[in-house]
Amino acid sequence: MDLDAFTAVHRPQWERLKVLARKRRLTGAEADELLELYQSVSAQLSLIRSVAAESALSASLSAILATARTRFTGAKSNFFVDVARFFVISLPVAFYRLRWLTLAVGAAFVVVGVLFGVWTAGNPGVMAALGSDSRLQQLVNHDFVDYYSENPAASFAGSVWTNNAWIAAQCVALGITGVFVPYSLFMNAQGVGMTAGVMFAYGRGDTFFSYILPHGLMELTSIFIAGAAGLRIFWSWVSPGPRSRLDSLAREGRALMTTAIGLVFVLFVSGLVEAFVTPSPLPVWAKITIGALVLAGYWSYTLVLGRRAWLAGETGDLSADDAGAAAISA
């Protein structure tokens, strides 16, 4: 086959296909013409490849066909549009849907922590079980404070971030069990409460709060959010409402895994505060103010953007095309 002659005969079709593929709006007749040309040029490309598979001509036609195929199969959304949608709509609405459950989980955590703190500080037997007087003196006077500065700030921030993000992801992913979230939150509340009890028993309660509050306001809130997401997933199959259990679980799981991804960013911020602000020489009031501003930023983001997305009908779930087909039970 003479490629030059073949090209001379069919080039007008190729040029027309290129024009239609790049046109912003097509009439009905132009759309039909686009499909017809696509089929014809595809057959021509197969013929050319049988003669010269790696030619510049075949590469050029492949590019034209790819552009044309995008017009009638649909293009994937722009990456930057997807990222903007995630942070402006999907993530804040996922947080917004959990707002009341987050507060409930946080309240339960605080109650358990306070009870353990009071129990620890007021019972010499409990204090003795935790360690000798010299060991506890070492904890309240050195170990508790040194923990935040014994490693370089950057590496400490990375370590705290990955550890907390892993805990949050587990709470969301294993929330379906209905057991992991209450157990994990209870153990964390117990640990924080008993540490506080020891610090208060030795007259270092002010030190406890000055080192916990700057980063803990956001860090603990993140754990509460993760716990709330896990409990929401668990409840989605316990009480699915009008949907099947599988469909209800799938919808909540897709929407709330957004929460797990978002918490990675939130915990990154709290990790920076823990590494660079908590052990810093700033006045205590300044450190706590920074932590409070971070927390206020989270709630403003959630309540403003999240409420707006919620009122617009968003849930944080994937679009129908991305979510795929759902099985319907009789």
Short mmCIF file of C-alpha atoms in Angstrom, two decimals:
data_model
loop_
_atom_site.label_atom_id
_atom_site.label_comp_id
_atom_site.label_asym_id
_atom_site.label_seq_id
_atom_site.Cartn_x
_atom_site.Cartn_y
_atom_site.Cartn_z
CA MET A 1 0.00 0.00 0.00
CA ASP A 2 1.23 3.46 -0.94
CA LEU A 3 1.02 5.44 2.33
CA ASP A 4 1.46 8.77 0.59
CA ALA A 5 -1.46 8.13 -1.74
CA PHE A 6 -3.56 6.73 1.14
CA THR A 7 -2.83 9.84 3.19
CA ALA A 8 -3.71 12.20 0.35
CA VAL A 9 -7.09 10.52 -0.12
CA HIS A 10 -8.12 10.32 3.55
CA ARG A 11 -6.49 13.38 5.11
CA PRO A 12 -9.65 15.52 4.75
CA GLN A 13 -11.49 13.00 6.93
CA TRP A 14 -8.75 13.11 9.55
CA GLU A 15 -8.74 16.87 9.62
CA ARG A 16 -12.51 16.96 9.92
CA LEU A 17 -12.41 14.46 12.81
CA LYS A 18 -9.79 16.60 14.53
CA VAL A 19 -11.97 19.71 14.18
CA LEU A 20 -15.06 17.98 15.54
CA ALA A 21 -13.16 16.40 18.42
CA ARG A 22 -11.91 19.79 19.56
CA LYS A 23 -15.16 21.67 19.07
CA ARG A 24 -16.73 22.82 22.35
CA ARG A 25 -20.34 22.26 21.29
CA LEU A 26 -21.69 19.82 18.72
CA THR A 27 -25.04 19.81 16.98
CA GLY A 28 -26.91 16.54 16.60
CA ALA A 29 -25.70 16.16 13.02
CA GLU A 30 -22.11 16.90 14.02
CA ALA A 31 -22.25 14.34 16.83
CA ASP A 32 -23.45 11.69 14.35
CA GLU A 33 -20.68 12.73 11.94
CA LEU A 34 -18.13 12.46 14.76
CA LEU A 35 -19.11 8.86 15.47
CA GLU A 36 -19.08 7.90 11.80
CA LEU A 37 -15.67 9.46 11.24
CA TYR A 38 -14.33 7.81 14.38
CA GLN A 39 -15.32 4.39 13.08
CA SER A 40 -13.89 5.06 9.63
CA VAL A 41 -10.59 6.47 10.88
CA SER A 42 -10.24 3.58 13.36
CA ALA A 43 -10.45 1.13 10.48
CA GLN A 44 -7.95 3.21 8.49
CA LEU A 45 -5.54 3.26 11.44
CA SER A 46 -5.70 -0.54 11.68
CA LEU A 47 -4.81 -0.78 7.99
CA ILE A 48 -1.90 1.66 8.39
CA ARG A 49 -0.55 -0.27 11.39
CA SER A 50 -0.56 -3.47 9.38
CA VAL A 51 1.92 -1.80 7.03
CA ALA A 52 3.85 0.59 9.32
CA ALA A 53 2.98 0.01 12.97
CA GLU A 54 5.43 2.52 14.43
CA SER A 55 5.09 5.32 11.92
CA ALA A 56 4.52 8.96 12.78
CA LEU A 57 1.27 8.77 10.86
CA SER A 58 -0.15 6.03 13.07
CA ALA A 59 0.86 7.96 16.20
CA SER A 60 -0.83 11.11 14.89
CA LEU A 61 -4.06 9.26 14.07
CA SER A 62 -4.02 7.57 17.48
CA ALA A 63 -3.91 10.97 19.15
CA ILE A 64 -6.81 12.26 17.05
CA LEU A 65 -8.88 9.17 17.83
CA ALA A 66 -8.14 9.47 21.55
CA THR A 67 -9.39 13.05 21.55
CA ALA A 68 -12.51 12.05 19.63
CA ARG A 69 -13.20 9.11 21.93
CA THR A 70 -13.11 11.46 24.91
CA ARG A 71 -15.97 13.50 23.41
CA PHE A 72 -18.47 10.64 23.40
CA THR A 73 -17.23 8.56 26.35
CA GLY A 74 -16.69 11.50 28.71
CA ALA A 75 -13.47 12.81 30.17
CA LYS A 76 -12.33 12.36 33.73
CA SER A 77 -12.71 15.49 35.77
CA ASN A 78 -9.77 17.80 36.14
CA PHE A 79 -7.45 16.84 38.98
CA PHE A 80 -7.42 20.32 40.45
CA VAL A 81 -11.22 20.48 40.31
CA ASP A 82 -11.39 17.17 42.20
CA VAL A 83 -8.98 18.43 44.86
CA ALA A 84 -10.95 21.66 45.26
CA ARG A 85 -14.21 19.74 45.55
CA PHE A 86 -12.70 17.46 48.20
CA PHE A 87 -11.59 20.31 50.46
CA VAL A 88 -14.53 22.65 49.83
CA ILE A 89 -17.43 20.17 49.74
CA SER A 90 -16.72 16.51 50.48
CA LEU A 91 -14.50 16.87 53.54
CA PRO A 92 -16.34 19.66 55.39
CA VAL A 93 -19.72 17.98 54.87
CA ALA A 94 -18.29 14.69 56.16
CA PHE A 95 -17.11 16.51 59.29
CA TYR A 96 -20.42 18.38 59.54
CA ARG A 97 -22.49 15.19 59.54
CA LEU A 98 -20.50 13.99 62.54
CA ARG A 99 -20.61 17.20 64.55
CA TRP A 100 -23.08 16.09 67.25
CA LEU A 101 -21.67 12.59 67.56
CA THR A 102 -18.17 14.09 67.79
CA LEU A 103 -19.27 16.25 70.71
CA ALA A 104 -20.95 13.25 72.38
CA VAL A 105 -17.83 11.11 72.02
CA GLY A 106 -15.70 13.99 73.36
CA ALA A 107 -17.98 14.46 76.36
CA ALA A 108 -17.84 10.74 77.19
CA PHE A 109 -14.05 10.81 76.86
CA VAL A 110 -13.75 13.77 79.23
CA VAL A 111 -16.05 12.17 81.81
CA VAL A 112 -14.08 8.92 81.78
CA GLY A 113 -10.77 10.80 81.94
CA VAL A 114 -11.89 12.96 84.86
CA LEU A 115 -13.18 9.96 86.79
CA PHE A 116 -9.89 8.11 86.36
CA GLY A 117 -7.95 11.24 87.26
CA VAL A 118 -9.89 11.78 90.49
CA TRP A 119 -9.68 8.08 91.33
CA THR A 120 -5.92 8.01 90.76
CA ALA A 121 -5.12 11.21 92.65
CA GLY A 122 -7.28 10.27 95.64
CA ASN A 123 -6.14 6.68 96.16
CA PRO A 124 -2.64 6.04 97.53
CA GLY A 125 -3.04 2.37 96.61
CA VAL A 126 -3.49 3.25 92.94
CA MET A 127 -0.50 5.57 93.05
CA ALA A 128 1.61 2.85 94.61
CA ALA A 129 0.52 0.40 91.92
CA LEU A 130 1.71 2.82 89.24
CA GLY A 131 5.23 2.96 90.63
CA SER A 132 7.45 3.95 93.51
CA ASP A 133 7.55 7.52 94.77
CA SER A 134 10.91 8.12 93.10
CA ARG A 135 9.60 6.75 89.82
CA LEU A 136 6.53 8.98 89.91
CA GLN A 137 8.68 11.96 90.89
CA GLN A 138 10.78 11.29 87.80
CA LEU A 139 7.61 11.19 85.70
CA VAL A 140 6.08 14.46 86.93
CA ASN A 141 9.31 16.45 87.18
CA HIS A 142 11.15 15.28 84.08
CA ASP A 143 9.68 12.58 81.83
CA PHE A 144 6.35 14.25 81.14
CA VAL A 145 7.94 17.50 79.99
CA ASP A 146 11.04 15.99 78.37
CA TYR A 147 8.88 13.79 76.12
CA TYR A 148 8.06 16.81 73.98
CA SER A 149 11.62 17.94 73.43
CA GLU A 150 13.88 14.88 73.67
CA ASN A 151 13.82 14.42 69.87
CA PRO A 152 14.34 16.95 67.06
CA ALA A 153 11.07 18.79 66.43
CA ALA A 154 10.75 17.74 62.78
CA SER A 155 11.19 14.02 63.44
CA PHE A 156 8.96 14.22 66.53
CA ALA A 157 6.22 15.91 64.48
CA GLY A 158 6.44 13.15 61.87
CA SER A 159 6.29 10.42 64.48
CA VAL A 160 3.30 11.94 66.27
CA TRP A 161 1.52 12.57 62.98
CA THR A 162 1.87 9.03 61.65
CA ASN A 163 0.95 7.46 64.99
CA ASN A 164 -2.18 9.55 65.46
CA ALA A 165 -3.22 9.20 61.82
CA TRP A 166 -2.92 5.42 62.17
CA ILE A 167 -5.12 5.45 65.29
CA ALA A 168 -7.71 7.60 63.52
CA ALA A 169 -7.72 5.36 60.45
CA GLN A 170 -8.21 2.30 62.65
CA CYS A 171 -11.16 3.92 64.42
CA VAL A 172 -12.86 4.59 61.09
CA ALA A 173 -11.98 1.30 59.40
CA LEU A 174 -12.65 -0.94 62.41
CA GLY A 175 -15.67 0.98 63.61
CA ILE A 176 -17.86 -1.59 61.87
CA THR A 177 -17.08 -4.04 64.69
CA GLY A 178 -18.84 -1.85 67.24
CA VAL A 179 -16.17 -2.81 69.79
CA PHE A 180 -12.90 -1.27 68.67
CA VAL A 181 -13.96 2.39 68.95
CA PRO A 182 -15.37 2.24 72.52
CA TYR A 183 -12.39 0.16 73.66
CA SER A 184 -9.80 2.42 72.03
CA LEU A 185 -11.41 5.62 73.35
CA PHE A 186 -11.79 4.15 76.84
CA MET A 187 -8.13 3.11 77.00
CA ASN A 188 -6.97 6.52 75.79
CA ALA A 189 -9.23 8.31 78.28
CA GLN A 190 -7.92 6.06 81.04
CA GLY A 191 -4.31 6.81 80.14
CA VAL A 192 -4.84 10.56 79.95
CA GLY A 193 -6.89 10.58 83.16
CA MET A 194 -4.43 8.56 85.21
CA THR A 195 -1.51 10.67 84.00
CA ALA A 196 -3.43 13.78 85.01
CA GLY A 197 -4.18 12.20 88.40
CA VAL A 198 -0.50 11.59 89.06
CA MET A 199 0.44 15.11 87.99
CA PHE A 200 -2.23 16.67 90.24
CA ALA A 201 -1.28 14.43 93.18
CA TYR A 202 2.24 15.89 93.04
CA GLY A 203 1.04 19.47 92.58
CA ARG A 204 1.89 19.66 88.87
CA GLY A 205 -1.60 20.02 87.45
CA ASP A 206 -0.68 23.34 85.86
CA THR A 207 2.20 21.66 84.03
CA PHE A 208 -0.14 18.93 82.78
CA PHE A 209 -2.57 21.38 81.21
CA SER A 210 0.13 23.69 79.86
CA TYR A 211 1.65 20.79 77.89
CA ILE A 212 -1.56 18.99 76.92
CA LEU A 213 -3.86 21.80 75.85
CA PRO A 214 -1.83 23.50 73.06
CA HIS A 215 -1.86 20.45 70.80
CA GLY A 216 -4.39 18.30 72.64
CA LEU A 217 -7.36 20.51 71.82
CA MET A 218 -7.12 19.58 68.14
CA GLU A 219 -5.44 16.21 68.51
CA LEU A 220 -8.07 14.81 70.86
CA THR A 221 -10.86 16.34 68.78
CA SER A 222 -9.46 14.46 65.79
CA ILE A 223 -9.66 11.20 67.72
CA PHE A 224 -13.24 12.04 68.70
CA ILE A 225 -14.08 12.65 65.03
CA ALA A 226 -12.53 9.33 64.03
CA GLY A 227 -14.42 7.56 66.79
CA ALA A 228 -17.67 9.20 65.70
CA ALA A 229 -17.07 8.08 62.11
CA GLY A 230 -16.41 4.52 63.23
CA LEU A 231 -19.58 4.44 65.33
CA ARG A 232 -21.58 5.89 62.43
CA ILE A 233 -20.37 3.09 60.16
CA PHE A 234 -21.28 0.52 62.81
CA TRP A 235 -24.78 1.96 63.19
CA SER A 236 -25.30 2.04 59.41
CA TRP A 237 -25.65 -1.75 59.28
CA VAL A 238 -27.28 -2.15 62.70
CA SER A 239 -30.08 0.27 61.71
CA PRO A 240 -30.00 0.68 57.90
CA GLY A 241 -33.44 2.26 57.59
CA PRO A 242 -35.18 1.74 54.23
CA ARG A 243 -31.98 0.57 52.51
CA SER A 244 -30.47 -2.89 52.59
CA ARG A 245 -27.72 -3.36 55.18
CA LEU A 246 -25.10 -3.74 52.44
CA ASP A 247 -26.17 -0.58 50.63
CA SER A 248 -26.37 1.43 53.86
CA LEU A 249 -22.92 0.22 54.92
CA ALA A 250 -21.44 0.99 51.50
CA ARG A 251 -22.84 4.53 51.43
CA GLU A 252 -21.65 5.40 54.94
CA GLY A 253 -18.32 3.68 54.42
CA ARG A 254 -17.55 5.64 51.25
CA ALA A 255 -18.61 8.94 52.78
CA LEU A 256 -16.80 8.45 56.07
CA MET A 257 -13.53 7.20 54.62
CA THR A 258 -13.32 10.80 53.40
CA THR A 259 -13.13 11.66 57.09
CA ALA A 260 -10.14 9.37 57.59
CA ILE A 261 -8.30 11.02 54.70
CA GLY A 262 -9.16 14.49 55.97
CA LEU A 263 -7.95 13.68 59.46
CA VAL A 264 -4.50 13.01 58.03
CA PHE A 265 -4.27 16.73 57.22
CA VAL A 266 -5.85 17.82 60.50
CA LEU A 267 -3.47 15.65 62.52
CA PHE A 268 -0.55 16.99 60.53
CA VAL A 269 -1.39 20.46 61.83
CA SER A 270 -1.80 19.25 65.42
CA GLY A 271 1.50 17.36 65.07
CA LEU A 272 3.26 20.58 64.09
CA VAL A 273 1.76 22.32 67.12
CA GLU A 274 2.86 19.48 69.41
CA ALA A 275 6.40 19.50 68.08
CA PHE A 276 7.03 23.22 67.66
CA VAL A 277 4.61 25.03 69.98
CA THR A 278 4.05 22.79 73.02
CA PRO A 279 7.75 22.60 74.07
CA SER A 280 8.56 26.15 72.96
CA PRO A 281 9.55 28.94 75.39
CA LEU A 282 6.40 30.88 74.55
CA PRO A 283 4.21 31.95 77.48
CA VAL A 284 1.63 29.34 78.44
CA TRP A 285 -1.24 31.63 77.46
CA ALA A 286 0.24 32.09 74.00
CA LYS A 287 0.68 28.36 73.44
CA ILE A 288 -2.87 27.60 74.54
CA THR A 289 -4.17 30.44 72.37
CA ILE A 290 -2.47 28.92 69.33
CA GLY A 291 -4.04 25.56 70.09
CA ALA A 292 -7.45 27.19 70.58
CA LEU A 293 -7.14 29.04 67.26
CA VAL A 294 -6.37 25.78 65.45
CA LEU A 295 -9.46 24.20 67.01
CA ALA A 296 -11.58 27.26 66.17
CA GLY A 297 -10.32 27.05 62.59
CA TYR A 298 -11.48 23.44 62.34
CA TRP A 299 -14.96 24.18 63.68
CA SER A 300 -15.34 27.26 61.48
CA TYR A 301 -14.35 25.21 58.44
CA THR A 302 -16.80 22.46 59.41
CA LEU A 303 -19.77 24.59 60.37
CA VAL A 304 -19.52 27.13 57.55
CA LEU A 305 -18.48 25.07 54.52
CA GLY A 306 -19.97 21.84 55.84
CA ARG A 307 -23.39 23.34 56.52
CA ARG A 308 -23.40 25.02 53.12
CA ALA A 309 -22.62 21.71 51.39
CA TRP A 310 -25.17 19.84 53.52
CA LEU A 311 -27.95 22.29 52.63
CA ALA A 312 -26.99 21.82 48.96
CA GLY A 313 -27.70 18.11 49.31
CA GLU A 314 -24.14 16.84 49.61
CA THR A 315 -23.31 13.89 51.88
CA GLY A 316 -19.64 13.28 51.19
CA ASP A 317 -20.44 10.13 49.20
CA LEU A 318 -18.99 9.49 45.75
CA SER A 319 -20.91 10.51 42.67
CA ALA A 320 -23.20 7.88 41.13
CA ASP A 321 -20.69 7.20 38.36
CA ASP A 322 -17.76 6.73 40.73
CA ALA A 323 -19.75 4.71 43.26
CA GLY A 324 -20.80 2.19 40.64
CA ALA A 325 -23.88 0.03 40.45
CA ALA A 326 -25.72 -1.12 43.53
CA ALA A 327 -27.21 -4.52 43.98
CA ILE A 328 -30.98 -4.40 44.55
CA SER A 329 -32.49 -7.11 46.67
CA ALA A 330 -36.04 -8.27 46.04
#
